[in-house]
Coordinates of C-alpha atoms in Angstrom, one line a residue:
Chain A
X5 CA -101.7 6.2 -11.0
X6 CA -98.7 7.5 -12.8
X7 CA -97.4 10.8 -12.1
X8 CA -95.7 12.5 -14.9
X9 CA -92.7 14.5 -13.7
X10 CA -92.0 17.6 -15.7
X11 CA -90.0 20.6 -15.0
X12 CA -92.2 23.1 -13.1
X13 CA -90.5 26.4 -13.8
X14 CA -92.8 28.2 -11.4
X15 CA -91.6 26.0 -8.5
X16 CA -88.0 26.2 -9.8
X17 CA -88.3 30.0 -9.7
X18 CA -89.8 29.8 -6.2
X19 CA -87.1 27.5 -4.9
X20 CA -84.5 29.9 -6.3
X21 CA -86.3 32.8 -4.8
X22 CA -86.5 31.2 -1.4
X23 CA -82.8 30.3 -1.5
X24 CA -82.1 34.0 -2.1
X25 CA -84.4 35.0 0.8
X26 CA -82.5 32.5 3.0
X27 CA -79.2 33.9 1.9
X28 CA -80.5 37.4 2.6
X29 CA -81.5 36.4 6.1
X30 CA -78.1 34.8 6.7
X31 CA -76.4 37.9 5.6
X32 CA -78.7 40.0 7.9
X33 CA -78.0 37.7 10.8
X34 CA -74.2 38.1 10.2
X35 CA -74.7 41.9 10.1
X36 CA -76.5 41.7 13.5
X37 CA -73.2 41.1 15.2
X38 CA -70.9 43.0 12.9
X39 CA -67.7 43.1 14.9
X40 CA -67.9 39.4 15.7
X41 CA -68.6 38.5 12.1
X42 CA -65.8 40.6 10.8
X43 CA -63.3 39.1 13.2
X44 CA -64.4 35.6 12.4
X45 CA -64.2 36.2 8.7
X46 CA -60.8 37.8 9.2
X47 CA -59.7 34.6 10.9
X48 CA -60.7 32.6 7.8
X49 CA -59.3 35.2 5.5
X50 CA -55.8 35.0 7.1
X51 CA -55.8 31.2 6.9
X52 CA -57.0 31.1 3.3
X53 CA -54.7 34.0 2.3
X54 CA -51.8 31.9 3.5
X55 CA -53.1 28.9 1.7
X56 CA -53.6 30.8 -1.6
X57 CA -50.2 32.5 -1.6
X58 CA -48.3 29.4 -0.6
X59 CA -50.4 27.4 -3.0
X60 CA -49.5 29.8 -5.8
X61 CA -45.8 29.2 -5.2
X62 CA -46.5 25.5 -5.4
X63 CA -48.5 26.0 -8.6
X64 CA -45.6 27.9 -10.1
X65 CA -43.2 25.0 -9.3
X66 CA -45.6 22.4 -10.5
X67 CA -46.2 24.2 -13.8
X68 CA -42.5 24.8 -14.3
X69 CA -41.6 21.1 -13.7
X70 CA -44.5 19.9 -15.8
X71 CA -43.3 21.9 -18.7
X72 CA -39.7 20.7 -18.2
X73 CA -40.9 17.2 -18.5
X74 CA -43.2 18.0 -21.4
X75 CA -40.3 19.4 -23.5
X76 CA -37.6 17.0 -22.6
X77 CA -39.5 13.9 -21.6
X78 CA -38.8 11.9 -24.8
X79 CA -35.0 12.1 -24.7
X80 CA -32.5 10.4 -22.4
X81 CA -29.9 12.5 -20.7
X82 CA -26.7 10.6 -20.1
X83 CA -24.0 11.9 -17.8
X84 CA -20.5 10.6 -18.0
X85 CA -19.3 8.9 -14.8
X86 CA -15.7 9.5 -13.7
X87 CA -13.8 8.7 -10.6
X88 CA -15.1 11.9 -9.0
X89 CA -18.7 11.5 -10.1
X90 CA -19.8 13.5 -13.0
X91 CA -17.0 14.7 -15.3
X92 CA -16.4 16.1 -18.7
X93 CA -15.2 13.5 -21.2
X94 CA -14.2 13.1 -24.8
X95 CA -17.0 13.6 -27.3
X96 CA -16.0 10.3 -29.0
X97 CA -17.0 8.3 -25.9
X98 CA -20.6 8.8 -27.1
X99 CA -19.9 6.4 -30.0
X100 CA -20.3 3.5 -27.5
X101 CA -24.0 4.4 -27.1
X102 CA -24.9 4.4 -30.7
X103 CA -24.7 0.6 -30.9
X104 CA -27.4 0.0 -28.3
X105 CA -30.8 -1.1 -29.5
X106 CA -33.6 1.5 -30.0
X107 CA -31.1 4.3 -30.2
X108 CA -31.7 6.7 -33.1
X109 CA -28.9 9.2 -32.4
X110 CA -26.4 10.3 -29.8
X111 CA -25.0 13.7 -29.5
X112 CA -22.7 15.4 -27.0
X113 CA -23.2 18.8 -25.4
X114 CA -21.4 21.2 -23.2
X115 CA -23.1 23.4 -20.7
X116 CA -21.6 26.5 -19.3
X117 CA -22.8 29.6 -17.5
X118 CA -22.9 32.9 -19.4
X119 CA -21.0 35.5 -17.5
X120 CA -23.3 38.0 -16.1
X121 CA -22.3 41.5 -15.0
X122 CA -25.7 42.0 -13.7
X123 CA -25.5 41.9 -9.9
X124 CA -29.3 41.5 -9.6
X125 CA -29.3 38.3 -11.5
X126 CA -32.0 35.7 -10.8
X127 CA -30.6 33.6 -7.9
X128 CA -32.7 30.6 -8.9
X129 CA -31.5 30.3 -12.5
X130 CA -28.3 31.5 -14.0
X131 CA -28.1 32.2 -17.7
X132 CA -26.8 29.1 -19.3
X133 CA -25.3 28.4 -22.8
X134 CA -26.0 24.9 -24.1
X135 CA -23.5 23.9 -26.7
X136 CA -24.7 21.2 -29.0
X137 CA -24.1 20.0 -32.6
X138 CA -26.3 22.2 -34.8
X139 CA -27.5 19.1 -36.7
X140 CA -28.8 17.5 -33.5
X141 CA -30.7 20.7 -32.4
X142 CA -34.0 19.3 -33.6
X143 CA -33.6 16.0 -31.7
X144 CA -32.8 17.7 -28.4
X145 CA -34.9 20.9 -28.5
X146 CA -37.4 20.1 -31.2
X147 CA -40.4 19.9 -28.8
X148 CA -40.0 23.4 -27.4
X149 CA -42.3 25.7 -29.3
X150 CA -40.6 28.6 -31.1
X151 CA -42.0 32.1 -30.8
X152 CA -40.1 33.3 -33.8
X153 CA -37.4 32.0 -36.2
X154 CA -36.0 28.5 -36.3
X155 CA -33.6 26.1 -34.6
X156 CA -29.9 25.8 -35.3
X157 CA -29.1 24.1 -38.6
X158 CA -26.4 21.8 -39.9
X159 CA -22.9 23.3 -40.3
X160 CA -23.9 26.6 -38.8
X161 CA -21.1 28.2 -36.6
X162 CA -22.3 31.7 -35.8
X163 CA -26.0 31.3 -34.8
X164 CA -27.9 31.0 -31.6
X165 CA -31.4 30.3 -30.4
X166 CA -32.5 32.1 -27.2
X167 CA -34.8 31.3 -24.4
X168 CA -37.7 33.7 -23.9
X169 CA -36.4 35.5 -20.8
X170 CA -32.9 35.8 -22.1
X171 CA -34.1 37.4 -25.3
X172 CA -36.6 39.7 -23.5
X173 CA -34.1 41.0 -21.0
X174 CA -31.6 41.9 -23.6
X175 CA -34.4 43.1 -25.9
X176 CA -33.2 40.8 -28.7
X177 CA -35.1 39.9 -31.8
X178 CA -34.5 37.4 -34.5
X179 CA -31.8 38.9 -36.8
X180 CA -30.1 40.7 -34.0
X181 CA -26.5 40.0 -32.9
X182 CA -25.7 38.7 -29.4
X183 CA -22.2 38.2 -28.0
X184 CA -21.8 35.0 -26.0
X185 CA -18.4 34.0 -24.7
X186 CA -16.8 36.8 -26.7
X187 CA -18.3 35.4 -29.9
X188 CA -20.7 37.4 -32.0
X189 CA -23.7 35.2 -32.9
X190 CA -26.7 35.9 -35.0
X191 CA -30.1 35.2 -33.2
X192 CA -32.0 32.9 -35.6
X193 CA -34.8 31.8 -33.2
X194 CA -36.5 32.6 -29.9
X195 CA -38.5 30.1 -27.8
X196 CA -41.9 30.7 -26.4
X197 CA -42.0 31.2 -22.7
X198 CA -42.1 27.7 -21.0
X199 CA -42.3 28.6 -17.3
X200 CA -39.1 26.5 -17.0
X201 CA -36.2 28.7 -16.1
X202 CA -33.6 26.2 -17.5
X203 CA -35.1 26.7 -20.9
X204 CA -36.3 30.3 -20.6
X205 CA -32.8 31.6 -19.5
X206 CA -30.8 29.5 -21.9
X207 CA -29.0 30.2 -25.2
X208 CA -28.5 27.3 -27.6
X209 CA -25.2 27.6 -29.2
X210 CA -23.1 25.5 -31.6
X211 CA -21.0 23.1 -29.5
X212 CA -17.7 24.2 -31.1
X213 CA -18.1 27.7 -29.9
X214 CA -18.5 26.7 -26.3
X215 CA -15.6 24.3 -26.6
X216 CA -13.4 27.0 -28.0
X217 CA -14.4 29.6 -25.6
X218 CA -13.8 27.4 -22.6
X219 CA -10.7 26.1 -24.1
X220 CA -11.7 22.4 -24.1
X221 CA -11.8 21.2 -27.7
X222 CA -13.5 17.8 -28.2
X223 CA -14.8 17.7 -24.7
X224 CA -18.5 17.4 -23.6
X225 CA -20.3 17.4 -20.3
X226 CA -23.4 15.4 -21.2
X227 CA -24.9 13.3 -23.9
X228 CA -28.4 13.3 -25.2
X229 CA -29.6 10.0 -26.6
X230 CA -32.7 10.1 -28.8
X231 CA -34.6 6.8 -28.9
X232 CA -36.1 5.5 -32.1
X233 CA -39.6 5.8 -30.5
X234 CA -40.4 8.2 -27.7
X235 CA -41.9 5.4 -25.6
X236 CA -38.5 3.6 -25.7
X237 CA -36.8 6.3 -23.7
X238 CA -37.0 4.4 -20.4
X239 CA -35.8 1.2 -22.2
X240 CA -32.7 3.0 -23.6
X241 CA -31.9 4.5 -20.2
X242 CA -32.0 1.1 -18.7
X243 CA -29.8 -0.4 -21.4
X244 CA -27.2 2.4 -20.8
X245 CA -27.2 1.8 -17.1
X246 CA -27.0 -2.0 -17.4
X247 CA -24.2 -2.1 -20.0
X248 CA -22.1 0.9 -19.3
X249 CA -22.6 1.6 -15.7
X250 CA -18.9 2.3 -15.3
X251 CA -18.9 5.1 -17.9
X252 CA -22.4 6.5 -17.8
X253 CA -25.3 7.4 -15.7
X254 CA -28.5 7.7 -17.8
X255 CA -31.5 9.5 -16.4
X256 CA -34.6 7.8 -17.5
X257 CA -37.4 10.4 -18.2
X258 CA -39.8 8.6 -16.0
X259 CA -37.4 8.2 -13.1
X260 CA -36.5 11.8 -13.4
X261 CA -40.2 12.7 -13.4
X262 CA -40.7 10.5 -10.3
X263 CA -37.8 12.0 -8.5
X264 CA -38.9 15.6 -9.2
X265 CA -42.5 14.8 -8.3
X266 CA -41.5 13.3 -5.0
X267 CA -39.5 16.3 -4.1
X268 CA -42.4 18.5 -5.2
X269 CA -44.8 16.5 -3.2
X270 CA -42.8 16.9 0.0
X271 CA -42.5 20.6 -0.6
X272 CA -46.2 20.9 -1.3
X273 CA -47.1 18.9 1.8
X274 CA -45.0 21.2 4.0
X275 CA -46.3 24.5 2.7
X276 CA -49.9 23.3 2.4
X277 CA -49.8 21.8 5.8
X278 CA -48.6 25.1 7.3
X279 CA -51.2 27.1 5.4
X280 CA -53.9 24.5 6.1
X281 CA -53.2 24.8 9.8
X282 CA -53.8 28.5 9.6
X283 CA -57.1 27.8 7.8
X284 CA -58.2 25.3 10.5
X285 CA -57.6 27.9 13.1
X286 CA -60.0 30.1 11.2
X287 CA -62.4 27.2 11.2
X288 CA -62.3 27.0 15.0
X289 CA -63.0 30.7 15.2
X290 CA -66.1 30.0 13.1
X291 CA -67.2 27.2 15.4
X292 CA -66.9 29.5 18.4
X293 CA -68.9 32.3 16.6
X294 CA -71.6 29.9 15.6
X295 CA -72.0 28.5 19.1
X296 CA -72.3 32.0 20.5
X297 CA -74.7 33.0 17.8
X298 CA -76.9 30.0 18.5
X299 CA -76.9 30.5 22.2
X300 CA -78.0 34.1 21.7
X301 CA -80.8 33.0 19.3
X302 CA -82.1 30.1 21.4
X303 CA -85.5 31.7 21.8
X304 CA -85.6 32.5 18.1
X305 CA -84.9 28.9 17.3
X306 CA -87.7 27.8 19.7
X307 CA -90.1 30.2 17.9
X308 CA -89.2 29.0 14.5
X309 CA -89.7 25.4 15.5
X310 CA -93.0 26.2 17.1
X311 CA -94.3 27.8 13.9
X312 CA -93.3 24.8 11.9
X313 CA -89.6 24.6 11.2
X314 CA -88.3 21.1 11.1
X315 CA -84.9 20.2 12.7
X316 CA -83.5 19.9 9.2
X317 CA -84.6 23.4 8.2
X318 CA -83.1 24.9 11.4
X319 CA -79.9 23.1 10.7
X320 CA -79.8 24.3 7.1
X321 CA -80.2 27.8 8.2
X322 CA -77.2 27.8 10.5
X323 CA -75.1 25.8 8.1
X324 CA -75.8 28.3 5.4
X325 CA -74.8 31.1 7.7
X326 CA -71.4 29.5 8.6
X327 CA -70.8 28.5 5.0
X328 CA -71.4 32.0 3.9
X329 CA -68.9 33.3 6.4
X330 CA -66.4 30.8 5.0
X331 CA -67.2 31.9 1.5
X332 CA -66.8 35.6 2.3
X333 CA -63.5 34.9 4.1
X334 CA -62.3 32.8 1.2
X335 CA -63.2 35.4 -1.5
X336 CA -61.6 38.2 0.4
X337 CA -58.5 36.1 1.0
X338 CA -58.1 35.1 -2.7
X339 CA -58.5 38.8 -3.6
X340 CA -55.8 39.8 -1.2
X341 CA -53.7 36.9 -2.2
X342 CA -53.9 38.0 -5.9
X343 CA -52.8 41.5 -4.9
X344 CA -50.0 40.1 -2.8
X345 CA -48.7 37.8 -5.5
X346 CA -48.8 40.6 -8.1
X347 CA -46.8 42.8 -5.7
X348 CA -44.2 40.2 -4.9
X349 CA -43.9 39.1 -8.5
X350 CA -43.4 42.8 -9.5
X351 CA -40.8 43.2 -6.8
X352 CA -38.8 40.0 -7.7
X353 CA -39.1 40.7 -11.4
X354 CA -37.5 44.1 -11.1
X355 CA -34.9 43.0 -8.6
X356 CA -34.0 39.6 -10.0
X357 CA -34.2 39.4 -13.8
X358 CA -37.8 38.9 -14.4
X359 CA -38.2 36.2 -11.8
X360 CA -41.9 35.5 -11.0
X361 CA -42.4 32.7 -8.6
X362 CA -46.0 33.0 -7.6
X363 CA -48.8 32.0 -9.9
X364 CA -52.3 32.3 -8.4
X365 CA -54.1 30.3 -11.1
X366 CA -57.9 30.4 -11.5
X367 CA -57.9 26.7 -10.5
X368 CA -56.2 27.6 -7.2
X369 CA -58.5 30.6 -6.6
X370 CA -61.6 28.5 -7.0
X371 CA -60.1 25.7 -4.9
X372 CA -59.3 28.1 -2.1
X373 CA -62.8 29.7 -2.1
X374 CA -64.4 26.2 -2.2
X375 CA -62.1 25.1 0.6
X376 CA -63.0 28.1 2.7
X377 CA -66.8 27.6 2.1
X378 CA -66.4 23.9 3.0
X379 CA -64.4 24.8 6.1
X380 CA -67.2 27.2 7.2
X381 CA -69.9 24.6 6.6
X382 CA -67.9 22.0 8.5
X383 CA -67.3 24.4 11.4
X384 CA -71.1 25.0 11.4
X385 CA -72.1 21.3 11.6
X386 CA -71.9 20.7 15.3
X387 CA -73.4 24.1 16.3
X388 CA -76.2 23.6 13.7
X389 CA -77.0 20.1 15.0
X390 CA -77.2 21.4 18.5
X391 CA -79.5 24.2 17.3
X392 CA -81.7 21.7 15.5
X393 CA -82.0 19.4 18.4
X394 CA -82.9 22.1 20.8
X395 CA -86.0 21.3 23.0
X396 CA -88.7 23.7 21.9
X397 CA -90.3 24.1 25.4
X398 CA -86.9 25.0 27.0
X399 CA -85.9 27.2 24.1
X400 CA -89.2 29.2 24.3
X401 CA -88.6 29.6 28.1
X402 CA -85.3 31.3 27.5
X403 CA -85.3 35.0 27.9
Chain B
X18 CA -122.3 17.9 19.4
X19 CA -120.9 16.7 16.1
X20 CA -117.5 15.0 16.3
X21 CA -116.3 16.9 13.2
X22 CA -116.9 20.1 15.0
X23 CA -114.2 19.4 17.6
X24 CA -111.0 21.3 17.2
X25 CA -109.3 20.0 20.3
X26 CA -109.9 17.3 22.8
X27 CA -107.8 16.0 25.7
X28 CA -108.6 12.9 27.8
X29 CA -107.1 12.4 31.3
X30 CA -104.1 14.5 30.2
X31 CA -101.0 14.1 32.5
X32 CA -97.7 15.8 32.5
X33 CA -95.4 14.7 35.3
X34 CA -91.7 15.5 35.7
X35 CA -89.1 15.2 38.3
X36 CA -87.6 18.2 39.9
X37 CA -84.8 16.8 42.1
X38 CA -86.4 14.1 44.1
X39 CA -89.9 15.6 44.0
X40 CA -92.5 14.5 41.4
X41 CA -94.2 17.6 39.9
X42 CA -97.6 17.0 38.5
X43 CA -97.9 19.9 36.2
X44 CA -101.0 18.5 34.6
X45 CA -103.0 16.0 36.6
X46 CA -105.9 14.7 34.5
X47 CA -107.2 17.4 32.2
X48 CA -110.4 16.6 30.2
X49 CA -111.1 19.4 27.8
X50 CA -113.1 19.7 24.6
X51 CA -112.8 22.9 22.4
X52 CA -115.1 23.2 19.4
X53 CA -114.3 24.9 16.2
X54 CA -115.0 28.6 16.3
X55 CA -114.7 28.9 20.0
X56 CA -113.1 31.9 21.7
X57 CA -111.8 30.6 24.9
X58 CA -109.5 31.8 27.7
X59 CA -107.5 29.7 30.1
X60 CA -106.7 31.4 33.4
X61 CA -104.8 30.4 36.6
X62 CA -102.0 31.5 38.8
X63 CA -98.5 30.9 37.7
X64 CA -97.6 27.3 38.4
X65 CA -101.2 26.2 37.8
X66 CA -100.2 24.4 34.6
X67 CA -101.4 26.9 32.0
X68 CA -98.1 26.9 30.0
X69 CA -97.7 23.2 30.2
X70 CA -101.2 22.7 28.9
X71 CA -100.6 25.1 26.1
X72 CA -97.4 23.2 25.1
X73 CA -99.4 20.0 24.9
X74 CA -102.2 21.6 22.9
X75 CA -99.7 23.1 20.5
X76 CA -97.8 19.8 19.9
X77 CA -94.7 21.3 21.4
X78 CA -94.4 18.6 24.0
X79 CA -95.7 15.1 24.6
X80 CA -97.9 14.2 27.6
X81 CA -96.8 11.6 30.2
X82 CA -100.2 10.0 29.9
X83 CA -103.6 10.6 28.4
X84 CA -104.5 11.8 24.9
X85 CA -104.5 15.0 23.0
X86 CA -106.5 15.1 19.8
X87 CA -105.9 18.0 17.5
X88 CA -108.4 18.2 14.7
X89 CA -109.1 14.6 15.2
X90 CA -105.5 13.4 15.3
X91 CA -104.1 11.9 18.5
X92 CA -100.7 13.6 18.8
X93 CA -99.6 12.0 22.1
X94 CA -97.6 9.2 20.5
X95 CA -96.6 10.8 17.2
X96 CA -93.0 10.9 16.2
X97 CA -91.2 14.3 16.3
X98 CA -91.3 14.5 12.6
X99 CA -95.0 14.1 12.5
X100 CA -95.4 16.6 15.2
X101 CA -93.7 19.1 13.0
X102 CA -96.4 18.5 10.4
X103 CA -99.1 19.0 13.0
X104 CA -97.6 22.3 14.1
X105 CA -97.3 23.5 10.5
X106 CA -100.9 22.7 9.5
X107 CA -103.0 22.7 12.6
X108 CA -101.6 25.2 15.0
X109 CA -100.9 28.9 15.0
X110 CA -98.9 30.5 17.9
X111 CA -99.0 34.0 19.3
X112 CA -96.5 34.6 22.0
X113 CA -96.2 37.1 24.8
X114 CA -93.1 38.9 23.5
X115 CA -94.4 38.9 19.9
X116 CA -91.3 36.9 19.0
X117 CA -90.9 38.1 15.4
X118 CA -87.6 37.3 13.7
X119 CA -85.8 40.6 13.9
X120 CA -83.9 40.3 10.6
X121 CA -87.1 39.8 8.6
X122 CA -89.7 42.3 7.5
X123 CA -93.3 42.0 8.6
X124 CA -94.2 40.3 5.4
X125 CA -91.3 37.8 5.6
X126 CA -92.2 37.0 9.2
X127 CA -95.7 36.2 8.2
X128 CA -94.5 34.1 5.2
X129 CA -92.2 32.1 7.5
X130 CA -94.7 29.3 8.5
X131 CA -95.7 28.9 4.8
X132 CA -92.0 28.7 3.8
X133 CA -91.4 25.9 6.3
X134 CA -94.4 24.1 4.7
X135 CA -92.8 24.4 1.3
X136 CA -95.5 26.8 -0.2
X137 CA -94.4 28.5 -3.4
X138 CA -93.2 32.1 -3.1
X139 CA -96.0 33.4 -5.2
X140 CA -98.7 31.8 -3.0
X141 CA -96.8 32.8 0.1
X142 CA -96.8 36.5 -0.9
X143 CA -100.6 36.3 -1.6
X144 CA -101.5 34.6 1.6
X145 CA -99.2 36.7 3.8
X146 CA -100.3 39.9 2.3
X147 CA -103.9 38.9 2.9
X148 CA -103.2 37.9 6.5
X149 CA -101.5 41.3 7.1
X150 CA -104.5 43.1 5.6
X151 CA -106.8 41.1 7.9
X152 CA -104.9 42.4 11.0
X153 CA -105.0 46.0 9.5
X154 CA -101.3 46.2 8.6
X155 CA -101.6 46.0 4.8
X156 CA -99.5 49.2 4.6
X157 CA -96.6 48.1 6.8
X158 CA -95.5 45.0 5.1
X159 CA -91.9 46.1 4.4
X160 CA -91.1 47.3 8.0
X161 CA -88.9 45.4 10.3
X162 CA -90.0 44.6 13.9
X163 CA -87.8 47.3 15.5
X164 CA -89.6 49.9 13.3
X165 CA -93.0 48.9 14.7
X166 CA -94.8 49.5 18.0
X167 CA -95.5 46.7 20.4
X168 CA -99.1 46.6 19.3
X169 CA -98.2 46.4 15.7
X170 CA -95.6 43.7 16.3
X171 CA -98.3 41.6 18.1
X172 CA -100.6 42.1 15.1
X173 CA -97.9 40.8 12.8
X174 CA -97.6 37.8 15.1
X175 CA -101.3 37.2 14.9
X176 CA -101.1 37.4 11.1
X177 CA -98.3 34.9 11.2
X178 CA -100.4 32.5 13.4
X179 CA -103.4 33.0 11.0
X180 CA -101.7 32.6 7.7
X181 CA -101.7 28.8 7.5
X182 CA -105.5 28.7 8.3
X183 CA -104.8 26.5 11.4
X184 CA -107.5 24.6 13.3
X185 CA -106.6 26.5 16.5
X186 CA -104.7 29.6 17.3
X187 CA -103.0 29.4 20.7
X188 CA -102.1 32.7 22.3
X189 CA -99.8 32.8 25.4
X190 CA -100.3 36.0 27.3
X191 CA -100.8 38.0 24.1
X192 CA -101.3 41.2 25.9
X193 CA -98.7 40.7 28.6
X194 CA -96.3 43.2 27.1
X195 CA -98.5 46.1 26.1
X196 CA -100.5 48.8 27.8
X197 CA -104.1 48.3 28.6
X198 CA -105.3 50.4 25.6
X199 CA -103.3 48.3 23.2
X200 CA -104.3 45.2 25.0
X201 CA -107.9 46.0 24.3
X202 CA -107.1 46.6 20.6
X203 CA -105.4 43.2 20.3
X204 CA -108.2 41.3 22.0
X205 CA -110.7 43.1 19.8
X206 CA -108.7 42.1 16.8
X207 CA -108.7 38.5 17.8
X208 CA -112.4 38.6 18.5
X209 CA -113.0 40.1 15.1
X210 CA -111.0 37.4 13.4
X211 CA -112.9 34.8 15.4
X212 CA -116.2 36.2 14.3
X213 CA -115.4 37.1 10.7
X214 CA -113.1 34.2 9.8
X215 CA -114.3 31.6 12.3
X216 CA -110.8 31.2 13.7
X217 CA -110.6 29.2 16.9
X218 CA -108.7 31.0 19.7
X219 CA -107.4 29.7 23.0
X220 CA -105.9 32.6 25.0
X221 CA -103.9 32.0 28.1
X222 CA -104.0 35.0 30.3
X223 CA -103.8 36.0 33.9
X224 CA -105.6 39.3 33.2
X225 CA -109.4 39.0 34.0
X226 CA -110.0 42.0 31.8
X227 CA -108.8 40.1 28.8
X228 CA -110.7 36.9 29.8
X229 CA -113.9 38.9 30.1
X230 CA -113.8 39.4 26.3
X231 CA -113.9 35.6 25.6
X232 CA -116.9 33.4 25.5
X233 CA -115.6 30.7 27.8
X234 CA -113.2 30.8 30.8
X235 CA -111.4 27.7 31.9
X236 CA -109.7 28.1 35.3
X237 CA -106.7 25.8 36.1
X238 CA -105.4 25.1 39.5
X239 CA -102.7 22.6 40.4
X240 CA -102.8 20.9 37.1
X241 CA -106.6 20.3 37.1
X242 CA -109.6 22.2 35.7
X243 CA -111.1 24.0 38.6
X244 CA -114.0 25.6 36.6
X245 CA -115.1 25.8 33.0
X246 CA -117.8 28.4 32.3
X247 CA -119.4 29.9 29.3
X248 CA -119.9 33.6 29.6
X249 CA -121.4 36.4 27.7
X250 CA -118.4 38.2 26.3
X251 CA -118.1 41.9 27.0

């Protein structure tokens, strides 16, 4: 005979209902030993709190680096190589690079710090002025979305485009005038926030102005090579390094990405290992609690088995209980973590130029809670198995 | 007697175990037949094998030798998984210390065996409510064990044993924890359920006053049946 399988809403409802009853029983069992449960959950909370706060630092860095790669991944940065490593060179040296295959354009730039009288300046990122030829602005910065206005244009000498933070801190809008290196410049554009301090704290300025202000006419500190096709960026970098290794050091976008990601990976491993360790300690506290709880309820387990509970049903019951402790610990930890990151961000923002280095993303929050629940369930496995395998006759004899 | 009318049957039932070097013969050849609808008590001193016998009859433990047929099924060699099935469908337990789950209400406690059997919540509610009404606790379904007297808790336990309509209800010293007045009420309730619903009861007790209420008294001694007598219940 064939059995037609259709959705039985009644049984679906009843399954859901019995899950809720199970959940309620687990909660009540946890409530039975309030202090012990609270302490155990606290153990998990501390671990997951550490995990979520440290994780949010790592999230911030990952996002920041990702956006850096996204906005400048198609161009090749070429640094001049001198006898003392990286040096400033004549702008005309860049001519050599234009003859290489797959090169669309080459432009020189000069990078300098903007003097800051603000003693509370962000220690991670100084305000920087990038001097470039206005006609190359689109090749170099064209991928960064503008919040307002436009990029520098050909032959302009008294305009600037500002990073989001720089503009926000000085309360500047398009059309305002900003003095950089003693030169009055008209703000023509403002970038959207990119989560990358190098961009957010930068001012894009015509090259000549920086050269004049720093008294080095015709000198640049880096070149930007734009390939004919974005996918040729690595190829161009390789050409530069093969042919002109004496003069230049080209950073291929993918090498750069690899380098940064390796550094980030090591950083992530260190902080997550530390936080993970804290979480595992919480897990051990849960194991301990579950073992105690099961030895106290030996008789109850015997009764349940006598009236028809299978080993599997007993196991599920205890697993649910320990997973629930993990979940509660995780949820509280993420809540506290969110408060902590808000507080720390507010503090650093007011003391260090809008610096916000923790970002507890929804992804991280969900992951933390899921990890805590998983940790609770894992911690419950061995105690739950021992409960399920308990000999009924002996369990019933326990007082 | 008709074979179909047999609720429980043991043949040469043995349970031996080692205690240190000594071999303890807790059950040493028990032959016993209980028919459906009987109201039986098992008596004996402590150590006579009463509890061991109850464990065998309730499919909680396996014998060393011999057979135990519960509602026609020989459970002596069944796997533990199958024994769970037998306990769910054929047996109801009433324990000495009521043994209700403290975190659950009376109704939820009675629903528990049905839940383990995978009965839908709607049916569970119906059957459990009915069972509670049968023991006279239709009004106290939402109370938790600690809010109830010993006698009431034991009645909830009886409802829990009854709710799956088992072939046999096994009661282990059901009146051991209550005063004599309450004990009388409990035994009267079981008797009423036996007469009205035809439920088969086996009551292990050391209290002759309780045994006097049953229709058959089996005396155990040193793991053997010493006497087995039908009596006119009080």
